[in-house]
GROMACS .gro file of C-alpha atoms in nm:
model
  137
    1MET     CA    1   5.654  -0.283   1.754
    2ARG     CA    2   5.446  -0.506   1.984
    3LYS     CA    3   5.234  -0.208   2.091
    4GLN     CA    4   5.163  -0.123   1.728
    5VAL     CA    5   5.053  -0.482   1.653
    6LYS     CA    6   4.822  -0.483   1.958
    7ARG     CA    7   4.666  -0.152   1.854
    8THR     CA    8   4.615  -0.275   1.499
    9LEU     CA    9   4.453  -0.599   1.621
   10ALA     CA   10   4.231  -0.405   1.861
   11LEU     CA   11   4.123  -0.171   1.580
   12LEU     CA   12   4.046  -0.465   1.351
   13LEU     CA   13   3.842  -0.629   1.626
   14VAL     CA   14   3.638  -0.312   1.683
   15LEU     CA   15   3.583  -0.262   1.309
   16GLY     CA   16   3.485  -0.627   1.269
   17THR     CA   17   3.222  -0.581   1.539
   18LEU     CA   18   3.087  -0.245   1.423
   19LEU     CA   19   3.090  -0.295   1.046
   20PRO     CA   20   2.799  -0.544   1.031
   21MET     CA   21   2.589  -0.310   1.248
   22LEU     CA   22   2.667  -0.015   1.024
   23LEU     CA   23   2.576  -0.210   0.710
   24VAL     CA   24   2.242  -0.321   0.857
   25SER     CA   25   2.149   0.031   0.967
   26ALA     CA   26   2.237   0.172   0.623
   27HIS     CA   27   1.931   0.007   0.470
   28ALA     CA   28   1.603   0.196   0.466
   29VAL     CA   29   1.388   0.124   0.768
   30GLN     CA   30   1.080  -0.073   0.668
   31PRO     CA   31   0.780  -0.100   0.899
   32ARG     CA   32   0.689  -0.446   1.025
   33TYR     CA   33   0.330  -0.533   0.953
   34ILE     CA   34   0.125  -0.826   1.080
   35GLY     CA   35  -0.113  -0.900   0.791
   36THR     CA   36  -0.009  -0.629   0.549
   37SER     CA   37   0.281  -0.690   0.314
   38MET     CA   38   0.301  -0.347   0.148
   39ILE     CA   39   0.124  -0.011   0.135
   40THR     CA   40   0.203   0.268  -0.110
   41THR     CA   41   0.041   0.591  -0.222
   42ASN     CA   42   0.098   0.858  -0.483
   43LEU     CA   43  -0.048   1.189  -0.598
   44ASN     CA   44  -0.008   1.347  -0.940
   45ILE     CA   45  -0.182   1.674  -1.034
   46GLN     CA   46  -0.218   1.775  -1.398
   47THR     CA   47  -0.346   2.110  -1.525
   48VAL     CA   48  -0.688   2.080  -1.689
   49GLY     CA   49  -0.748   2.442  -1.778
   50GLY     CA   50  -0.755   2.777  -1.607
   51THR     CA   51  -0.700   2.731  -1.234
   52ILE     CA   52  -0.836   2.375  -1.214
   53GLY     CA   53  -0.612   2.071  -1.171
   54TYR     CA   54  -0.688   1.704  -1.220
   55ALA     CA   55  -0.561   1.506  -0.922
   56GLU     CA   56  -0.475   1.142  -0.978
   57CYS     CA   57  -0.485   0.967  -0.639
   58VAL     CA   58  -0.339   0.618  -0.606
   59GLY     CA   59  -0.336   0.378  -0.314
   60TYR     CA   60  -0.202   0.022  -0.315
   61VAL     CA   61  -0.215  -0.252  -0.056
   62GLU     CA   62  -0.084  -0.607  -0.059
   63LEU     CA   63  -0.176  -0.858   0.213
   64TYR     CA   64  -0.036  -1.180   0.350
   65MET     CA   65  -0.243  -1.494   0.302
   66GLY     CA   66  -0.525  -1.533   0.555
   67TYR     CA   67  -0.595  -1.162   0.599
   68HIS     CA   68  -0.841  -0.917   0.446
   69ALA     CA   69  -0.852  -0.540   0.462
   70THR     CA   70  -1.043  -0.222   0.400
   71MET     CA   71  -0.840   0.054   0.239
   72VAL     CA   72  -0.957   0.413   0.277
   73MET     CA   73  -0.794   0.671   0.050
   74GLU     CA   74  -0.842   1.042   0.119
   75LEU     CA   75  -0.747   1.342  -0.092
   76GLN     CA   76  -0.647   1.619   0.147
   77GLN     CA   77  -0.633   1.991   0.079
   78ALA     CA   78  -0.423   2.181   0.334
   79GLY     CA   79  -0.467   1.894   0.583
   80THR     CA   80  -0.846   1.863   0.542
   81THR     CA   81  -1.008   1.571   0.361
   82ILE     CA   82  -1.201   1.690   0.054
   83LYS     CA   83  -1.276   1.351  -0.102
   84SER     CA   84  -1.248   0.989   0.009
   85TRP     CA   85  -1.286   0.646  -0.147
   86SER     CA   86  -1.264   0.295  -0.007
   87CYS     CA   87  -1.237  -0.067  -0.118
   88GLU     CA   88  -1.194  -0.412   0.030
   89THR     CA   89  -0.949  -0.687  -0.061
   90ASP     CA   90  -0.817  -1.022   0.056
   91THR     CA   91  -0.506  -1.026  -0.163
   92GLU     CA   92  -0.392  -0.700  -0.321
   93THR     CA   93  -0.559  -0.404  -0.482
   94GLU     CA   94  -0.485  -0.068  -0.633
   95LEU     CA   95  -0.731   0.215  -0.596
   96CYS     CA   96  -0.687   0.487  -0.858
   97LYS     CA   97  -0.929   0.781  -0.852
   98TYR     CA   98  -0.944   1.130  -1.001
   99TRP     CA   99  -1.074   1.458  -0.862
  100ASN     CA  100  -1.071   1.819  -0.983
  101VAL     CA  101  -0.883   2.052  -0.749
  102PRO     CA  102  -0.845   2.432  -0.740
  103GLY     CA  103  -0.504   2.597  -0.744
  104GLY     CA  104  -0.336   2.769  -0.453
  105TYR     CA  105  -0.338   2.481  -0.205
  106VAL     CA  106  -0.114   2.203  -0.076
  107TYR     CA  107  -0.248   1.853  -0.149
  108CYS     CA  108  -0.162   1.501  -0.040
  109VAL     CA  109  -0.317   1.155  -0.039
  110LYS     CA  110  -0.370   0.974   0.289
  111VAL     CA  111  -0.416   0.596   0.279
  112THR     CA  112  -0.536   0.404   0.584
  113VAL     CA  113  -0.553   0.024   0.578
  114TYR     CA  114  -0.758  -0.167   0.835
  115THR     CA  115  -0.635  -0.528   0.832
  116TYR     CA  116  -0.838  -0.817   0.976
  117ASN     CA  117  -0.748  -1.180   1.043
  118SER     CA  118  -0.958  -1.480   0.937
  119ASN     CA  119  -1.177  -1.436   1.249
  120ASN     CA  120  -1.265  -1.078   1.140
  121VAL     CA  121  -1.060  -0.934   1.427
  122LEU     CA  122  -0.886  -0.605   1.351
  123VAL     CA  123  -0.514  -0.680   1.387
  124GLU     CA  124  -0.360  -0.356   1.261
  125THR     CA  125  -0.432  -0.010   1.129
  126ASN     CA  126  -0.166   0.153   0.911
  127THR     CA  127  -0.166   0.505   0.765
  128ILE     CA  128   0.071   0.651   0.508
  129TYR     CA  129   0.080   0.985   0.321
  130SER     CA  130   0.196   1.075  -0.026
  131PRO     CA  131   0.447   1.357  -0.060
  132GLU     CA  132   0.274   1.695  -0.051
  133GLN     CA  133   0.217   1.882  -0.375
  134TYR     CA  134   0.154   2.254  -0.400
  135TYR     CA  135  -0.075   2.318  -0.695
  136ILE     CA  136  -0.027   2.678  -0.817
  137LYS     CA  137  -0.234   2.719  -1.134
   0.00000   0.00000   0.00000
């Protein structure tokens, strides 16, 4: 009986130690930025007619106070940039651009954000990619 109680207490102690670690690691891992609060990107391709698609490319950046950034958004076809756009912000901005694309290729949007502090010193460079889309038409 005593052995059973000791085992049960030992098990509860181990579970009490491990459970908080398991709960923390269950959350999605978020990158830690210095001056950038959030970066997102998206790609949506609609059929225009025939074999041509209309690619909607979206990039979004949000900054912490005291920082400014240049966002470069690239539309990539099979890993090669076919069109790029850029903008600057000191708060948040969404860049939404459109481009005609031919069928038969894999596409994605690449967003790179160059973040600077108030002394115009580059403090971080972050790059994210949209999910790839294979446009068939």
